[in-house]
Coordinates of C-alpha atoms and ligand atoms in Angstrom, one line a residue:
S1 CA 0.0 0.0 -0.1
K2 CA 1.0 3.6 -0.5
A3 CA 0.7 6.9 1.4
K4 CA 1.4 10.4 0.1
M5 CA 2.1 13.4 2.1
I6 CA 3.1 17.1 1.5
V7 CA 5.5 18.9 3.9
D8 CA 5.8 22.7 3.5
K9 CA 7.8 25.2 5.7
S10 CA 4.9 27.5 5.7
F11 CA 2.3 25.1 7.3
R12 CA 3.4 25.9 10.7
I13 CA 1.4 24.6 13.9
S14 CA 3.6 26.2 16.5
E15 CA 7.0 26.5 18.0
I16 CA 7.6 23.3 20.1
D17 CA 8.3 23.9 23.9
P18 CA 11.3 21.5 24.5
R19 CA 9.6 20.7 27.8
I20 CA 7.3 18.2 26.0
Y21 CA 10.3 16.0 26.3
G22 CA 10.2 15.9 30.0
S23 CA 10.1 13.0 32.2
F24 CA 9.2 11.9 35.9
I25 CA 10.9 10.6 39.0
E26 CA 8.5 9.6 42.0
H27 CA 9.4 8.2 45.3
L28 CA 8.1 4.8 44.1
G29 CA 9.5 1.4 43.7
R30 CA 13.1 1.5 42.8
A31 CA 12.9 4.9 40.8
V32 CA 14.9 6.7 43.6
Y33 CA 16.3 3.9 45.9
G34 CA 18.1 1.4 43.6
G35 CA 17.6 3.7 40.5
I36 CA 18.9 7.1 40.5
Y37 CA 20.4 6.7 44.0
E38 CA 22.3 3.7 45.2
A39 CA 25.1 4.6 47.7
S40 CA 26.5 1.2 47.7
H41 CA 26.9 1.0 43.8
P42 CA 30.5 0.8 42.5
D43 CA 29.6 3.7 40.1
A44 CA 27.9 6.0 42.8
D45 CA 29.1 9.6 43.1
P46 CA 30.0 11.0 46.6
A47 CA 26.4 11.8 47.2
G48 CA 25.2 8.3 46.4
F49 CA 23.8 8.9 42.9
R50 CA 24.6 6.5 40.1
N51 CA 26.9 8.0 37.4
D52 CA 25.9 5.2 34.9
V53 CA 22.3 6.2 35.2
K54 CA 23.0 9.9 35.0
Q55 CA 24.9 9.2 31.8
L56 CA 21.9 7.3 30.2
I57 CA 19.5 10.2 31.2
R58 CA 21.9 12.8 29.6
E59 CA 21.7 10.7 26.3
L60 CA 17.9 11.5 26.3
N61 CA 18.5 15.2 26.8
V62 CA 15.6 15.6 29.2
P63 CA 14.7 19.2 29.8
I64 CA 12.4 18.8 32.9
I65 CA 11.6 16.2 35.4
R66 CA 8.5 16.1 37.6
Y67 CA 9.1 15.3 41.3
P68 CA 8.5 13.8 44.0
G69 CA 5.0 12.3 42.8
G70 CA 2.6 11.2 41.6
N71 CA 0.4 9.5 44.1
F72 CA 3.4 9.8 46.6
V73 CA 3.1 13.5 46.9
S74 CA -0.4 13.5 48.4
G75 CA 0.9 11.9 51.7
Y76 CA 4.4 13.6 51.6
N77 CA 5.8 15.9 54.2
W78 CA 8.5 17.7 52.4
E79 CA 10.1 18.7 55.7
D80 CA 11.0 15.0 56.2
G81 CA 13.4 15.2 53.3
V82 CA 15.6 18.2 54.1
G83 CA 18.4 18.7 56.7
P84 CA 20.8 16.2 58.1
V85 CA 20.0 12.7 56.7
E86 CA 20.6 11.0 60.0
N87 CA 17.8 13.1 61.5
R88 CA 15.3 12.3 58.8
P89 CA 12.3 10.0 59.7
K90 CA 11.4 6.8 58.2
R91 CA 7.6 7.0 57.3
L92 CA 5.0 4.6 56.1
E93 CA 4.4 5.6 52.5
L94 CA 0.6 5.0 52.0
A95 CA 0.3 5.5 48.2
W96 CA 2.5 2.5 47.4
R97 CA 2.7 0.9 50.8
T98 CA 6.4 1.0 51.3
V99 CA 8.7 2.6 53.8
E100 CA 10.1 6.0 52.8
P101 CA 13.5 6.4 54.4
N102 CA 14.0 10.1 53.3
Y103 CA 17.7 9.6 52.3
V104 CA 16.8 11.7 49.1
G105 CA 14.7 14.8 49.5
T106 CA 14.2 18.2 47.7
N107 CA 17.7 19.5 47.8
E108 CA 19.5 16.3 46.8
F109 CA 17.1 15.9 43.9
V110 CA 17.4 19.5 42.7
K111 CA 21.2 19.1 42.7
W112 CA 21.1 15.8 40.9
A113 CA 18.6 17.2 38.3
Q114 CA 21.1 20.0 37.5
E115 CA 23.8 17.4 37.0
V116 CA 21.6 15.6 34.4
G117 CA 20.8 18.9 32.7
S118 CA 17.2 19.0 33.7
E119 CA 14.9 21.6 35.3
V120 CA 12.5 20.3 38.1
M121 CA 8.8 20.3 38.1
M122 CA 7.7 20.3 41.6
A123 CA 4.5 19.0 42.9
V124 CA 2.9 20.1 46.2
N125 CA 0.8 17.9 48.4
L126 CA -2.9 18.9 48.1
G127 CA -4.0 15.5 49.5
T128 CA -3.1 15.4 53.3
R129 CA -1.9 19.1 53.2
G130 CA -2.7 22.4 51.6
V131 CA -1.9 26.0 51.4
D132 CA 0.5 26.2 54.3
A133 CA 2.9 23.4 53.4
A134 CA 2.9 24.5 49.7
R135 CA 3.8 28.1 50.6
N136 CA 6.4 27.0 53.0
L137 CA 8.1 24.7 50.4
L138 CA 8.1 27.4 47.9
E139 CA 9.7 29.8 50.4
Y140 CA 12.3 27.2 51.3
C141 CA 13.1 26.6 47.6
N142 CA 12.9 29.9 45.9
H143 CA 13.3 32.7 48.5
P144 CA 16.7 34.1 48.5
G145 CA 17.0 34.5 52.4
G146 CA 16.2 36.5 55.3
S147 CA 13.1 34.5 56.3
Y148 CA 12.5 31.4 58.4
W149 CA 12.2 28.8 55.6
S150 CA 14.7 30.4 53.3
D151 CA 17.3 30.7 56.0
L152 CA 16.6 27.1 56.9
R153 CA 17.5 26.0 53.4
R154 CA 20.8 28.0 53.6
S155 CA 21.6 26.4 56.9
H156 CA 21.1 23.1 55.1
G157 CA 24.1 24.1 52.8
Y158 CA 22.1 25.5 49.8
E159 CA 22.9 29.2 49.9
Q160 CA 21.4 30.0 46.6
P161 CA 17.7 29.6 46.0
H162 CA 16.7 26.6 43.7
R163 CA 14.5 29.0 41.6
I164 CA 12.1 26.3 40.7
K165 CA 9.8 27.7 37.9
T166 CA 7.1 25.1 37.5
W167 CA 4.8 23.7 40.2
C168 CA 2.0 21.2 40.1
L169 CA -1.0 21.9 42.3
G170 CA -1.4 18.3 43.6
N171 CA -1.7 15.1 41.6
E172 CA -4.7 13.3 40.3
M173 CA -7.1 14.7 42.8
D174 CA -10.0 13.2 40.9
G175 CA -8.8 9.6 41.7
P176 CA -10.4 7.4 44.4
W177 CA -7.0 5.9 45.0
Q178 CA -5.5 9.3 45.8
I179 CA -4.9 10.1 49.5
G180 CA -7.2 13.0 50.1
Q181 CA -9.2 12.8 46.9
K182 CA -11.3 15.9 46.3
T183 CA -14.6 16.7 44.5
P184 CA -13.9 19.1 41.7
Q185 CA -15.4 22.0 43.8
E186 CA -13.2 21.2 46.7
Y187 CA -10.1 20.9 44.6
G188 CA -10.8 23.9 42.6
R189 CA -11.1 26.0 45.8
L190 CA -8.1 24.6 47.4
A191 CA -5.9 24.8 44.3
Y192 CA -7.0 28.5 43.8
E193 CA -6.1 29.5 47.4
T194 CA -2.9 27.6 47.2
A195 CA -1.9 29.2 43.9
K196 CA -2.8 32.6 45.3
A197 CA -0.5 32.2 48.3
M198 CA 2.3 30.8 46.2
R199 CA 2.2 33.7 43.7
L200 CA 2.4 36.2 46.5
I201 CA 5.8 34.6 47.4
D202 CA 7.0 34.3 43.8
P203 CA 5.0 35.8 41.1
S204 CA 7.3 34.4 38.4
I205 CA 6.3 30.8 38.9
E206 CA 4.2 28.7 36.6
L207 CA 1.4 26.5 38.0
V208 CA -0.3 23.5 36.7
S209 CA -4.0 22.7 37.7
C210 CA -4.9 19.1 38.1
G211 CA -6.9 17.7 35.3
S212 CA -8.4 14.3 34.9
S213 CA -6.4 11.1 35.6
S214 CA -7.4 9.6 32.1
T215 CA -10.1 9.8 29.5
G216 CA -11.8 6.9 31.4
M217 CA -12.6 8.9 34.5
P218 CA -16.3 9.2 35.1
T219 CA -15.8 12.9 36.0
F220 CA -14.0 13.7 32.6
P221 CA -14.3 16.3 31.2
E222 CA -16.6 17.9 33.8
W223 CA -13.7 17.9 36.2
E224 CA -11.8 20.2 34.0
A225 CA -14.9 22.5 33.5
V226 CA -15.5 22.8 37.2
T227 CA -11.9 23.0 38.6
L228 CA -10.7 25.5 35.9
D229 CA -13.8 27.7 36.6
H230 CA -11.7 28.3 39.9
T231 CA -8.2 28.0 38.7
Y232 CA -8.4 29.6 35.3
E233 CA -6.8 33.0 36.1
V234 CA -4.1 31.7 38.5
A235 CA -3.0 28.6 36.6
D236 CA -0.9 28.4 33.4
Y237 CA -1.5 24.8 32.5
V238 CA -3.9 21.9 33.1
S239 CA -2.6 18.4 33.5
L240 CA -3.5 15.4 31.4
H241 CA -2.5 11.8 32.4
Q242 CA -2.9 8.7 30.2
Y243 CA -1.5 5.2 30.2
Y244 CA -2.4 2.4 27.6
G245 CA -2.0 -1.3 27.7
N246 CA -2.6 -4.3 25.3
R247 CA -4.1 -6.5 27.8
D248 CA -6.2 -8.5 25.2
G249 CA -3.3 -9.0 22.9
D250 CA -4.9 -7.0 20.0
S251 CA -2.0 -5.2 18.7
A252 CA -3.8 -3.4 15.8
N253 CA -6.1 -1.9 18.4
F254 CA -3.2 -1.1 20.7
L255 CA -1.4 0.9 18.1
A256 CA -4.6 2.8 17.4
R257 CA -4.8 4.1 21.0
T258 CA -3.4 7.5 20.1
M259 CA -6.8 8.2 18.5
D260 CA -8.0 8.3 22.2
M261 CA -5.1 10.4 23.1
E262 CA -5.8 12.9 20.3
H263 CA -9.5 13.0 21.5
F264 CA -8.2 13.7 25.1
I265 CA -6.0 16.6 24.0
K266 CA -8.8 18.2 21.7
T267 CA -11.5 17.7 24.5
V268 CA -9.3 19.3 27.2
A269 CA -8.3 22.2 24.9
A270 CA -12.1 22.8 24.0
T271 CA -13.0 22.7 27.7
C272 CA -10.3 25.2 28.5
D273 CA -11.6 27.4 25.7
Y274 CA -15.3 27.1 27.1
V275 CA -14.0 28.4 30.5
K276 CA -12.0 31.1 28.7
A277 CA -15.2 32.2 26.8
K278 CA -17.3 32.0 30.1
K279 CA -14.9 34.3 31.9
R280 CA -14.3 36.7 28.9
S281 CA -10.6 36.0 29.6
K282 CA -7.9 37.0 27.2
K283 CA -5.7 34.2 28.5
T284 CA -5.1 30.8 26.8
M285 CA -4.6 27.8 29.0
Y286 CA -2.0 25.4 28.0
L287 CA -1.7 21.6 28.4
S288 CA 0.8 19.7 30.5
F289 CA 0.7 16.1 29.6
D290 CA 2.7 15.3 32.6
E291 CA 2.2 11.5 32.7
W292 CA 2.0 9.4 29.7
N293 CA 3.3 5.9 28.8
V294 CA 2.4 2.3 28.4
W295 CA 1.7 0.6 31.7
Y296 CA 0.2 -2.8 32.2
H297 CA 2.9 -5.6 32.1
S298 CA 3.7 -5.3 35.7
N299 CA 0.1 -5.2 37.1
D300 CA 0.0 -8.8 38.3
A301 CA 3.5 -8.8 39.8
D302 CA 2.8 -5.7 41.8
A303 CA -0.3 -7.3 43.4
K304 CA 2.1 -9.9 45.0
I305 CA 4.6 -7.4 46.5
E306 CA 4.9 -7.5 50.3
P307 CA 4.2 -4.1 51.8
W308 CA 6.5 -1.9 53.9
T309 CA 9.9 -2.4 52.4
I310 CA 12.3 0.2 51.0
G311 CA 12.6 0.3 47.2
P312 CA 10.6 -2.8 46.2
P313 CA 10.4 -3.6 42.4
Q314 CA 7.2 -1.9 41.7
L315 CA 5.7 -1.0 38.3
E316 CA 8.7 -2.6 36.5
D317 CA 7.1 -3.0 33.1
I318 CA 9.4 -4.7 30.5
Y319 CA 8.7 -3.0 27.3
N320 CA 8.4 -4.9 24.1
F321 CA 8.8 -3.7 20.5
E322 CA 5.2 -2.8 20.1
D323 CA 5.3 -0.6 23.2
A324 CA 8.0 1.4 21.5
L325 CA 5.9 2.0 18.4
L326 CA 3.0 3.3 20.6
V327 CA 5.3 5.4 22.6
G328 CA 6.5 6.9 19.2
S329 CA 2.9 7.5 18.2
M330 CA 2.2 9.3 21.5
L331 CA 5.2 11.6 20.9
I332 CA 3.8 12.2 17.4
T333 CA 0.4 12.9 18.7
M334 CA 1.9 15.6 21.0
L335 CA 4.0 17.2 18.4
R336 CA 0.9 17.6 16.2
H337 CA -0.7 19.5 19.0
A338 CA 2.4 21.5 19.9
D339 CA 0.3 24.7 19.8
R340 CA -1.5 23.6 23.1
V341 CA 0.7 20.8 24.7
K342 CA 3.6 22.8 26.1
M343 CA 4.8 20.4 28.6
A344 CA 4.8 16.5 28.9
C345 CA 6.5 13.9 31.2
L346 CA 7.1 10.3 30.0
A347 CA 6.2 8.6 33.2
Q348 CA 8.6 7.5 34.4
L349 CA 12.3 7.7 33.9
V350 CA 14.1 4.9 35.8
N351 CA 12.9 1.5 36.8
V352 CA 9.2 2.4 37.4
I353 CA 7.4 2.2 33.9
A354 CA 10.7 3.5 32.6
P355 CA 13.0 3.8 29.5
I356 CA 16.0 3.2 31.8
M357 CA 16.4 0.0 34.1
T358 CA 19.0 -0.9 36.6
E359 CA 20.3 -3.8 38.4
N360 CA 20.8 -3.2 42.0
G361 CA 24.7 -3.2 42.3
G362 CA 24.8 -4.0 38.6
R363 CA 24.2 -2.7 35.1
A364 CA 21.9 0.1 33.7
W365 CA 20.3 -0.6 30.5
K366 CA 17.9 0.7 27.8
Q367 CA 14.4 -0.5 27.3
T368 CA 12.8 -0.5 23.8
I369 CA 10.9 2.8 24.4
F370 CA 14.2 4.5 25.1
Y371 CA 14.8 4.9 21.5
P372 CA 11.7 6.6 20.1
Y373 CA 11.8 9.0 23.3
M374 CA 15.5 9.7 22.5
H375 CA 15.0 10.4 18.8
A376 CA 12.1 12.8 19.5
S377 CA 13.9 14.6 22.2
L378 CA 17.1 15.1 20.0
Y379 CA 15.6 15.7 16.7
G380 CA 12.1 17.1 17.6
R381 CA 13.1 20.6 18.5
G382 CA 12.0 23.5 16.4
V383 CA 8.6 24.2 14.8
S384 CA 6.1 21.6 14.4
L385 CA 4.7 21.5 10.9
Q386 CA 1.3 20.2 9.7
P387 CA 1.8 17.5 7.2
I388 CA -0.9 16.9 4.7
V389 CA -1.3 13.1 4.8
D390 CA -3.2 10.7 2.5
S391 CA -2.8 7.3 3.9
P392 CA -4.7 4.0 3.6
R393 CA -6.7 3.4 6.8
Y394 CA -7.9 0.4 8.9
D395 CA -10.6 -0.3 11.3
A396 CA -9.7 -1.7 14.8
Q397 CA -11.7 -3.0 17.6
D398 CA -12.3 0.5 19.1
Y399 CA -11.5 2.8 16.3
T400 CA -12.4 3.3 12.8
D401 CA -10.5 5.0 10.0
V402 CA -7.1 4.7 11.7
P403 CA -4.4 5.9 9.2
Y404 CA -1.7 3.4 8.9
L405 CA 0.8 6.2 8.5
D406 CA 1.1 8.2 11.8
T407 CA 3.4 11.2 11.3
A408 CA 4.7 14.5 12.6
V409 CA 7.2 16.9 11.2
V410 CA 9.7 19.1 12.9
Y411 CA 11.5 22.0 11.2
N412 CA 14.5 23.2 13.2
E413 CA 15.1 26.7 11.4
A414 CA 18.4 27.4 13.4
E415 CA 19.9 24.1 12.3
E416 CA 18.3 24.2 8.9
E417 CA 17.1 20.6 9.5
V418 CA 13.7 18.9 9.0
T419 CA 12.8 15.7 10.7
I420 CA 9.9 13.4 9.8
F421 CA 8.8 11.0 12.4
A422 CA 6.5 8.2 11.2
V423 CA 5.1 5.0 12.4
N424 CA 3.8 2.3 10.0
R425 CA 0.8 0.8 12.0
N426 CA 0.3 -1.8 9.4
L427 CA 1.4 -5.0 11.1
N428 CA 1.5 -7.1 7.8
E429 CA 2.7 -4.9 5.2
A430 CA 5.3 -2.2 4.3
L431 CA 3.9 1.1 3.3
D432 CA 5.5 3.1 0.3
L433 CA 5.8 6.7 1.1
E434 CA 6.0 9.6 -1.3
C435 CA 6.5 13.0 0.4
D436 CA 6.6 16.3 -1.3
V437 CA 9.3 18.4 0.4
R438 CA 9.9 20.8 -2.5
S439 CA 9.7 23.9 -0.1
F440 CA 13.0 22.7 1.3
E441 CA 15.1 23.4 -1.7
G442 CA 18.6 22.0 -1.6
Y443 CA 18.0 19.8 1.4
R444 CA 19.5 16.2 1.4
L445 CA 18.6 13.2 3.3
V446 CA 21.0 12.8 6.2
E447 CA 19.7 9.4 7.5
H448 CA 16.6 7.2 7.7
I449 CA 16.7 5.6 11.2
V450 CA 14.3 2.7 11.7
M451 CA 13.2 0.5 14.5
E452 CA 11.8 -2.8 13.3
H453 CA 11.5 -6.3 14.5
E454 CA 9.9 -9.6 13.3
D455 CA 8.6 -10.1 16.8
L456 CA 6.2 -7.4 18.2
K457 CA 6.9 -8.9 21.7
A458 CA 10.6 -8.8 21.5
V459 CA 12.1 -7.1 24.6
N460 CA 15.6 -5.9 25.6
T461 CA 17.4 -7.1 28.9
A462 CA 20.4 -6.1 30.8
A463 CA 22.4 -8.6 28.9
E464 CA 21.1 -8.2 25.3
E465 CA 19.6 -5.3 23.3
K466 CA 17.4 -7.1 20.8
V467 CA 15.4 -4.1 19.9
K468 CA 17.3 -1.1 18.8
P469 CA 17.3 1.3 15.8
H470 CA 19.5 1.1 12.7
S471 CA 20.2 3.7 10.0
G472 CA 19.5 1.7 7.0
G473 CA 16.0 2.7 6.4
G474 CA 16.6 3.1 2.6
A475 CA 14.5 6.3 1.9
S476 CA 15.9 8.7 -0.8
L477 CA 15.4 12.3 -1.7
R478 CA 15.3 13.3 -5.3
D479 CA 13.8 16.5 -7.1
G480 CA 12.1 17.6 -3.9
Y481 CA 10.4 14.2 -3.3
L482 CA 11.3 11.9 -0.5
T483 CA 10.4 8.4 -1.4
G484 CA 11.0 5.2 0.8
R485 CA 9.3 2.0 2.0
L486 CA 8.3 2.1 5.7
A487 CA 8.7 -1.4 7.0
K488 CA 5.7 -3.2 8.5
A489 CA 5.1 -2.2 12.1
S490 CA 8.1 0.3 12.2
W491 CA 9.2 3.5 13.8
N492 CA 11.0 5.9 11.3
V493 CA 13.0 9.1 11.7
M494 CA 14.0 10.7 8.3
R495 CA 16.3 13.6 8.7
L496 CA 16.8 16.2 6.0
K497 CA 19.3 19.0 6.0
Ligands
AHR1 O1 3.2 7.0 37.4 C1 2.5 6.2 38.3 C2 1.3 6.6 38.9 O2 0.4 6.9 37.9 C3 1.6 8.1 39.5 O3 2.0 8.0 40.8 C4 0.0 8.5 39.6 O4 0.0 9.9 39.4 C5 -0.5 7.8 38.3 O5 -1.7 7.2 38.7

């Protein structure tokens, strides 16, 4: 089968905010303890953080990392995690039913994030706590000095303020699993009052209002309509979270899940615009897709984990090849909505539903999903262009008219580089592609990277990387037309310069 597309430098969707390539570290499972931090590891730095893990994160060029949760934040006392480590309490952590030793807290994390080249997106606890704890944490982190909390930070050895710009007003407050779940009215009021106090301390911060935990929530999208009615003028972003799985083994349907993601983005944007109209506001609300990924492989194993240990192997999904294809498609979907989606976090970064895995005391290694995420982060910076696509389509269990060709295009004007990201969702046949790129006169094809594998269920391990990209995609560029054959079930990155 054959697909045609037109890419033109004047078909601009928007400048891409690099923060859409963000990720997430939660105090959950082995993300922190045994993941980024393992003091007894031979490759640990003097602070106990693993250098091998830092190196893999740097390869991904992650601009922002959300912290410390997730569900964890809704029971977290941030004061437990600052000051001399020997004085920090061990707490029962109720979200994941572990013991939190508080060896790592705000200061250590901020310093570590700087070392891997990332900003921090800090979440405040609006589950068990509220305005007071949030304003104190902000004063501790961002106020230069001369006040109780900022001087406490200085006394802890951090003379300069952390200047954390982005703050999440709680996490998944619509979910019954959340400690301190709220009704939309309750959350809207609390988030508004918290935002008000935080802005009085530091007007330069950006705030994220909690949206729905997924499209499947019974309160979606009423949650957004009601909560934003309170927070519209104090928040800059509303959050979206979504995970997909292939529980019934229907890969064609699984690869079509981005149809749902697209509907999610469009519905949240429309709801924001409805509130904007209602308020006669001039302000546009942006979207922070601050949890997204595939998550289902580890569900059964998690149910068997004994509670109340430090760093148990929770949510350790081992990703296969088809998961990498969906992750690629999810990135493509966000790129096509770069005008509204300004931040996003692949959830998560290390060990917990993550592109990077570690062995305690041993190796760090790359999961299949590492690669599409890395390609998008490295080559997906610039302006998102709207491709005009004519692709054959298929019907899946839950979606009709799914284009086999899923694609997004990024034009990096400064580097004079164009990158076409494309997934061929056809599981049985290659797709011949003809792409009109005549507006990019004089450009040549630099490389056509491909990820393909005979076995959709193939996985990587610490010992063997079965699923990885190669540069022999075989596309060619002549007389302003890019032509090539996209292998069945493949992730493609075609770079023009
Ligand atoms: O990322 C894992 C969990 O998923 C987060 O803690 C929570 O916010 C979401 O339900």
